[in-house]
GROMACS .gro file of N, CA, C and O in nm:
model
  316
    1SER      N    1   2.440  -0.691  -0.070
    1SER     CA    2   2.365  -0.619   0.003
    1SER      C    3   2.419  -0.694   0.183
    1SER      O    4   2.365  -0.576   0.290
    2GLY      N    5   2.410  -0.822   0.221
    2GLY     CA    6   2.411  -0.842   0.346
    2GLY      C    7   2.289  -0.884   0.359
    2GLY      O    8   2.210  -0.932   0.499
    3ILE      N    9   2.156  -0.829   0.336
    3ILE     CA   10   2.050  -0.865   0.311
    3ILE      C   11   2.008  -1.014   0.224
    3ILE      O   12   1.965  -1.019   0.163
    4ALA      N   13   1.914  -1.102   0.336
    4ALA     CA   14   1.943  -1.259   0.188
    4ALA      C   15   1.801  -1.164   0.159
    4ALA      O   16   1.817  -1.264  -0.005
    5PRO      N   17   1.684  -1.125   0.128
    5PRO     CA   18   1.546  -1.152   0.043
    5PRO      C   19   1.579  -1.110  -0.036
    5PRO      O   20   1.511  -1.056  -0.141
    6THR      N   21   1.723  -0.922  -0.005
    6THR     CA   22   1.709  -0.852  -0.144
    6THR      C   23   1.793  -0.831  -0.234
    6THR      O   24   1.886  -0.850  -0.312
    7SER      N   25   1.814  -1.019  -0.236
    7SER     CA   26   1.977  -1.026  -0.310
    7SER      C   27   1.869  -1.102  -0.481
    7SER      O   28   1.837  -1.104  -0.459
    8GLY      N   29   1.967  -1.024  -0.563
    8GLY     CA   30   1.927  -1.134  -0.669
    8GLY      C   31   1.852  -0.962  -0.689
    8GLY      O   32   1.952  -0.992  -0.872
    9ARG      N   33   1.877  -0.920  -0.703
    9ARG     CA   34   1.792  -0.819  -0.750
    9ARG      C   35   1.897  -0.676  -0.815
    9ARG      O   36   1.843  -0.674  -0.953
   10GLU      N   37   2.007  -0.662  -0.822
   10GLU     CA   38   2.152  -0.559  -0.836
   10GLU      C   39   2.206  -0.755  -0.993
   10GLU      O   40   2.270  -0.620  -1.097
   11SER      N   41   2.126  -0.824  -1.002
   11SER     CA   42   2.230  -0.938  -1.070
   11SER      C   43   2.085  -0.969  -1.208
   11SER      O   44   2.082  -1.062  -1.300
   12GLY      N   45   1.981  -0.894  -1.143
   12GLY     CA   46   1.770  -0.877  -1.239
   12GLY      C   47   1.725  -1.041  -1.239
   12GLY      O   48   1.657  -1.092  -1.292
   13GLU      N   49   1.811  -1.142  -1.169
   13GLU     CA   50   1.692  -1.228  -1.125
   13GLU      C   51   1.565  -1.219  -1.047
   13GLU      O   52   1.467  -1.316  -1.083
   14ARG      N   53   1.507  -1.099  -1.006
   14ARG     CA   54   1.363  -1.032  -0.957
   14ARG      C   55   1.344  -0.823  -0.963
   14ARG      O   56   1.452  -0.812  -1.014
   15GLU      N   57   1.266  -0.895  -0.962
   15GLU     CA   58   1.186  -0.749  -0.948
   15GLU      C   59   1.226  -0.710  -0.815
   15GLU      O   60   1.193  -0.649  -0.761
   16PRO      N   61   1.235  -0.576  -0.889
   16PRO     CA   62   1.194  -0.478  -0.705
   16PRO      C   63   1.021  -0.548  -0.661
   16PRO      O   64   0.990  -0.485  -0.688
   17GLY      N   65   1.149  -0.548  -0.540
   17GLY     CA   66   0.961  -0.596  -0.426
   17GLY      C   67   0.934  -0.758  -0.463
   17GLY      O   68   0.827  -0.777  -0.390
   18ASP      N   69   0.922  -0.800  -0.525
   18ASP     CA   70   0.954  -1.004  -0.517
   18ASP      C   71   1.048  -1.026  -0.465
   18ASP      O   72   1.107  -1.079  -0.546
   19PHE      N   73   0.935  -1.112  -0.362
   19PHE     CA   74   1.071  -1.171  -0.276
   19PHE      C   75   0.923  -1.322  -0.264
   19PHE      O   76   0.983  -1.391  -0.176
   20GLY      N   77   0.861  -1.331  -0.348
   20GLY     CA   78   0.831  -1.478  -0.374
   20GLY      C   79   0.699  -1.505  -0.315
   20GLY      O   80   0.751  -1.664  -0.315
   21LEU      N   81   0.688  -1.518  -0.301
   21LEU     CA   82   0.576  -1.460  -0.187
   21LEU      C   83   0.426  -1.485  -0.197
   21LEU      O   84   0.364  -1.376  -0.262
   22ASP      N   85   0.360  -1.616  -0.223
   22ASP     CA   86   0.303  -1.612  -0.272
   22ASP      C   87   0.233  -1.757  -0.244
   22ASP      O   88   0.228  -1.856  -0.293
   23PRO      N   89   0.103  -1.688  -0.099
   23PRO     CA   90   0.120  -1.808  -0.031
   23PRO      C   91   0.012  -1.930  -0.068
   23PRO      O   92  -0.070  -1.971  -0.022
   24LEU      N   93  -0.119  -1.831  -0.188
   24LEU     CA   94  -0.260  -1.893  -0.222
   24LEU      C   95  -0.191  -1.965  -0.308
   24LEU      O   96  -0.273  -1.972  -0.380
   25GLY      N   97  -0.100  -1.890  -0.408
   25GLY     CA   98  -0.051  -1.978  -0.569
   25GLY      C   99  -0.167  -1.896  -0.681
   25GLY      O  100  -0.120  -1.991  -0.775
   26TYR      N  101  -0.122  -1.782  -0.662
   26TYR     CA  102  -0.231  -1.721  -0.769
   26TYR      C  103  -0.065  -1.723  -0.917
   26TYR      O  104  -0.187  -1.761  -1.029
   27GLY      N  105  -0.008  -1.726  -0.881
   27GLY     CA  106   0.086  -1.738  -1.019
   27GLY      C  107   0.138  -1.842  -1.085
   27GLY      O  108   0.147  -1.892  -1.152
   28LYS      N  109   0.069  -1.970  -1.001
   28LYS     CA  110   0.068  -2.074  -1.097
   28LYS      C  111  -0.016  -2.051  -1.182
   28LYS      O  112  -0.014  -2.212  -1.258
   29GLY      N  113  -0.117  -1.986  -1.154
   29GLY     CA  114  -0.220  -2.067  -1.336
   29GLY      C  115  -0.235  -1.956  -1.485
   29GLY      O  116  -0.124  -1.925  -1.511
   30ASP      N  117  -0.288  -1.847  -1.508
   30ASP     CA  118  -0.313  -1.790  -1.542
   30ASP      C  119  -0.219  -1.716  -1.612
   30ASP      O  120  -0.181  -1.582  -1.526
   31PRO      N  121  -0.089  -1.662  -1.684
   31PRO     CA  122   0.056  -1.496  -1.600
   31PRO      C  123  -0.033  -1.398  -1.640
   31PRO      O  124   0.015  -1.374  -1.598
   32ALA      N  125  -0.087  -1.427  -1.827
   32ALA     CA  126  -0.163  -1.249  -1.799
   32ALA      C  127  -0.248  -1.201  -1.668
   32ALA      O  128  -0.209  -1.098  -1.657
   33GLY      N  129  -0.272  -1.265  -1.597
   33GLY     CA  130  -0.428  -1.277  -1.464
   33GLY      C  131  -0.379  -1.252  -1.401
   33GLY      O  132  -0.372  -1.205  -1.286
   34PHE      N  133  -0.170  -1.330  -1.395
   34PHE     CA  134  -0.082  -1.316  -1.220
   34PHE      C  135  -0.095  -1.172  -1.262
   34PHE      O  136   0.023  -1.073  -1.259
   35GLU      N  137   0.022  -1.082  -1.410
   35GLU     CA  138   0.014  -0.998  -1.436
   35GLU      C  139  -0.052  -0.852  -1.405
   35GLU      O  140  -0.034  -0.786  -1.369
   36ARG      N  141  -0.144  -0.865  -1.414
   36ARG     CA  142  -0.325  -0.795  -1.389
   36ARG      C  143  -0.341  -0.766  -1.270
   36ARG      O  144  -0.346  -0.693  -1.201
   37LEU      N  145  -0.353  -0.854  -1.181
   37LEU     CA  146  -0.283  -0.864  -1.074
   37LEU      C  147  -0.237  -0.836  -0.975
   37LEU      O  148  -0.244  -0.767  -0.878
   38LYS      N  149  -0.056  -0.820  -1.066
   38LYS     CA  150   0.038  -0.669  -0.989
   38LYS      C  151   0.007  -0.567  -0.992
   38LYS      O  152  -0.016  -0.537  -0.929
   39GLY      N  153  -0.006  -0.593  -1.075
   39GLY     CA  154  -0.050  -0.418  -1.139
   39GLY      C  155  -0.136  -0.344  -1.063
   39GLY      O  156  -0.196  -0.278  -1.013
   40GLN      N  157  -0.257  -0.413  -1.031
   40GLN     CA  158  -0.378  -0.406  -0.959
   40GLN      C  159  -0.298  -0.350  -0.792
   40GLN      O  160  -0.307  -0.263  -0.723
   41GLU      N  161  -0.288  -0.437  -0.765
   41GLU     CA  162  -0.174  -0.448  -0.573
   41GLU      C  163  -0.094  -0.286  -0.608
   41GLU      O  164  -0.069  -0.245  -0.551
   42ILE      N  165   0.023  -0.262  -0.734
   42ILE     CA  166   0.092  -0.174  -0.762
   42ILE      C  167  -0.002  -0.063  -0.720
   42ILE      O  168   0.020   0.032  -0.643
   43LYS      N  169  -0.077  -0.056  -0.735
   43LYS     CA  170  -0.181   0.062  -0.748
   43LYS      C  171  -0.305   0.076  -0.624
   43LYS      O  172  -0.288   0.163  -0.629
   44ASN      N  173  -0.265  -0.005  -0.549
   44ASN     CA  174  -0.310  -0.048  -0.455
   44ASN      C  175  -0.250   0.004  -0.312
   44ASN      O  176  -0.281   0.085  -0.230
   45GLY      N  177  -0.100  -0.049  -0.376
   45GLY     CA  178   0.026  -0.030  -0.239
   45GLY      C  179  -0.012   0.159  -0.350
   45GLY      O  180   0.065   0.237  -0.162
   46ARG      N  181  -0.045   0.209  -0.369
   46ARG     CA  182   0.030   0.365  -0.465
   46ARG      C  183  -0.111   0.493  -0.359
   46ARG      O  184  -0.093   0.571  -0.307
   47LEU      N  185  -0.218   0.424  -0.360
   47LEU     CA  186  -0.318   0.444  -0.311
   47LEU      C  187  -0.359   0.470  -0.118
   47LEU      O  188  -0.345   0.557  -0.064
   48ALA      N  189  -0.252   0.339  -0.182
   48ALA     CA  190  -0.217   0.338   0.073
   48ALA      C  191  -0.203   0.442   0.088
   48ALA      O  192  -0.108   0.551   0.172
   49MET      N  193  -0.061   0.482  -0.026
   49MET     CA  194   0.065   0.549  -0.042
   49MET      C  195   0.093   0.702   0.036
   49MET      O  196   0.004   0.805   0.122
   50TRP      N  197  -0.100   0.773  -0.074
   50TRP     CA  198  -0.185   0.863  -0.092
   50TRP      C  199  -0.264   0.905   0.113
   50TRP      O  200  -0.289   0.999   0.138
   51ALA      N  201  -0.292   0.806   0.069
   51ALA     CA  202  -0.414   0.846   0.222
   51ALA      C  203  -0.349   0.819   0.376
   51ALA      O  204  -0.332   0.959   0.412
   52ALA      N  205  -0.162   0.778   0.339
   52ALA     CA  206  -0.091   0.788   0.474
   52ALA      C  207  -0.060   0.912   0.480
   52ALA      O  208  -0.023   0.955   0.561
   53ALA      N  209  -0.049   0.966   0.370
   53ALA     CA  210  -0.048   1.150   0.357
   53ALA      C  211  -0.061   1.146   0.410
   53ALA      O  212  -0.031   1.273   0.466
   54GLY      N  213  -0.252   1.161   0.404
   54GLY     CA  214  -0.336   1.225   0.431
   54GLY      C  215  -0.359   1.261   0.512
   54GLY      O  216  -0.349   1.396   0.597
   55LEU      N  217  -0.341   1.103   0.640
   55LEU     CA  218  -0.339   1.094   0.771
   55LEU      C  219  -0.178   1.208   0.810
   55LEU      O  220  -0.260   1.278   0.850
   56ILE      N  221  -0.118   1.197   0.761
   56ILE     CA  222  -0.015   1.293   0.774
   56ILE      C  223   0.024   1.446   0.801
   56ILE      O  224  -0.020   1.558   0.898
   57MET      N  225  -0.002   1.519   0.720
   57MET     CA  226  -0.143   1.614   0.709
   57MET      C  227  -0.200   1.681   0.732
   57MET      O  228  -0.155   1.743   0.833
   58GLN      N  229  -0.295   1.542   0.725
   58GLN     CA  230  -0.414   1.602   0.847
   58GLN      C  231  -0.401   1.644   0.973
   58GLN      O  232  -0.378   1.743   1.067
   59GLY      N  233  -0.322   1.511   1.017
   59GLY     CA  234  -0.216   1.574   1.176
   59GLY      C  235  -0.154   1.668   1.255
   59GLY      O  236  -0.127   1.724   1.349
   60CYS      N  237  -0.050   1.698   1.125
   60CYS     CA  238   0.015   1.821   1.069
   60CYS      C  239  -0.070   1.946   1.136
   60CYS      O  240   0.017   2.077   1.224
   61SER      N  241  -0.190   1.986   1.090
   61SER     CA  242  -0.236   2.066   1.026
   61SER      C  243  -0.327   2.125   1.142
   61SER      O  244  -0.447   2.158   1.210
   62THR      N  245  -0.368   2.010   1.206
   62THR     CA  246  -0.498   1.990   1.351
   62THR      C  247  -0.455   2.026   1.471
   62THR      O  248  -0.501   1.956   1.547
   63HIS      N  249  -0.366   1.852   1.485
   63HIS     CA  250  -0.262   1.854   1.579
   63HIS      C  251  -0.367   1.685   1.676
   63HIS      O  252  -0.306   1.722   1.750
   64GLN      N  253  -0.450   1.639   1.544
   64GLN     CA  254  -0.496   1.550   1.620
   64GLN      C  255  -0.490   1.354   1.485
   64GLN      O  256  -0.448   1.481   1.384
   65GLY      N  257  -0.555   1.295   1.581
   65GLY     CA  258  -0.508   1.239   1.474
   65GLY      C  259  -0.613   1.121   1.409
   65GLY      O  260  -0.733   1.263   1.405
   66GLY      N  261  -0.636   1.061   1.359
   66GLY     CA  262  -0.775   1.018   1.180
   66GLY      C  263  -0.883   1.040   1.290
   66GLY      O  264  -0.951   1.143   1.235
   67ILE      N  265  -0.802   0.957   1.367
   67ILE     CA  266  -0.991   0.904   1.445
   67ILE      C  267  -1.040   1.023   1.538
   67ILE      O  268  -1.132   1.022   1.547
   68GLU      N  269  -0.943   1.051   1.619
   68GLU     CA  270  -0.954   1.210   1.695
   68GLU      C  271  -1.093   1.315   1.553
   68GLU      O  272  -1.172   1.340   1.660
   69ASN      N  273  -1.054   1.337   1.495
   69ASN     CA  274  -1.031   1.419   1.420
   69ASN      C  275  -1.210   1.325   1.254
   69ASN      O  276  -1.300   1.464   1.307
   70LEU      N  277  -1.245   1.277   1.285
   70LEU     CA  278  -1.342   1.184   1.256
   70LEU      C  279  -1.463   1.201   1.358
   70LEU      O  280  -1.594   1.258   1.323
   71MET      N  281  -1.372   1.202   1.499
   71MET     CA  282  -1.483   1.189   1.589
   71MET      C  283  -1.580   1.356   1.597
   71MET      O  284  -1.696   1.341   1.636
   72GLN      N  285  -1.488   1.443   1.585
   72GLN     CA  286  -1.549   1.565   1.573
   72GLN      C  287  -1.543   1.605   1.468
   72GLN      O  288  -1.718   1.731   1.519
   73SER      N  289  -1.491   1.575   1.383
   73SER     CA  290  -1.660   1.586   1.266
   73SER      C  291  -1.747   1.589   1.265
   73SER      O  292  -1.876   1.598   1.262
   74LEU      N  293  -1.777   1.459   1.316
   74LEU     CA  294  -1.899   1.287   1.351
   74LEU      C  295  -2.020   1.398   1.453
   74LEU      O  296  -2.116   1.460   1.434
   75GLN      N  297  -1.922   1.537   1.577
   75GLN     CA  298  -1.996   1.577   1.672
   75GLN      C  299  -2.000   1.711   1.629
   75GLN      O  300  -2.147   1.744   1.694
   76ASP      N  301  -1.967   1.786   1.541
   76ASP     CA  302  -2.035   1.910   1.483
   76ASP      C  303  -2.139   1.980   1.387
   76ASP      O  304  -2.136   2.027   1.343
   77ASN      N  305  -2.118   1.764   1.317
   77ASN     CA  306  -2.183   1.735   1.217
   77ASN      C  307  -2.075   1.815   1.121
   77ASN      O  308  -2.198   1.903   1.048
   78SER      N  309  -2.018   1.899   1.057
   78SER     CA  310  -1.929   1.932   0.949
   78SER      C  311  -1.861   1.872   0.780
   78SER      O  312  -1.792   1.846   0.836
   79PHE      N  313  -1.932   1.713   0.811
   79PHE     CA  314  -1.839   1.611   0.724
   79PHE      C  315  -1.902   1.716   0.561
   79PHE      O  316  -2.032   1.696   0.563
   0.00000   0.00000   0.00000
């Protein structure tokens, strides 16, 4: 692929998204706990993608940003 951090996926040496970044050392402890943390991180990423999609849809429908819509709803007291 030509980009160093992406090498290893084709050969199966690493999972997709695993760049070996563990600055706080969570992976050195309990393996079951680390797998639980990885699952939580995936769920957190999926929730963030839904939130971003919601902001995009809100912007497309109202032609305003998220903060502008929040200020408008607080001003109108329509929340």
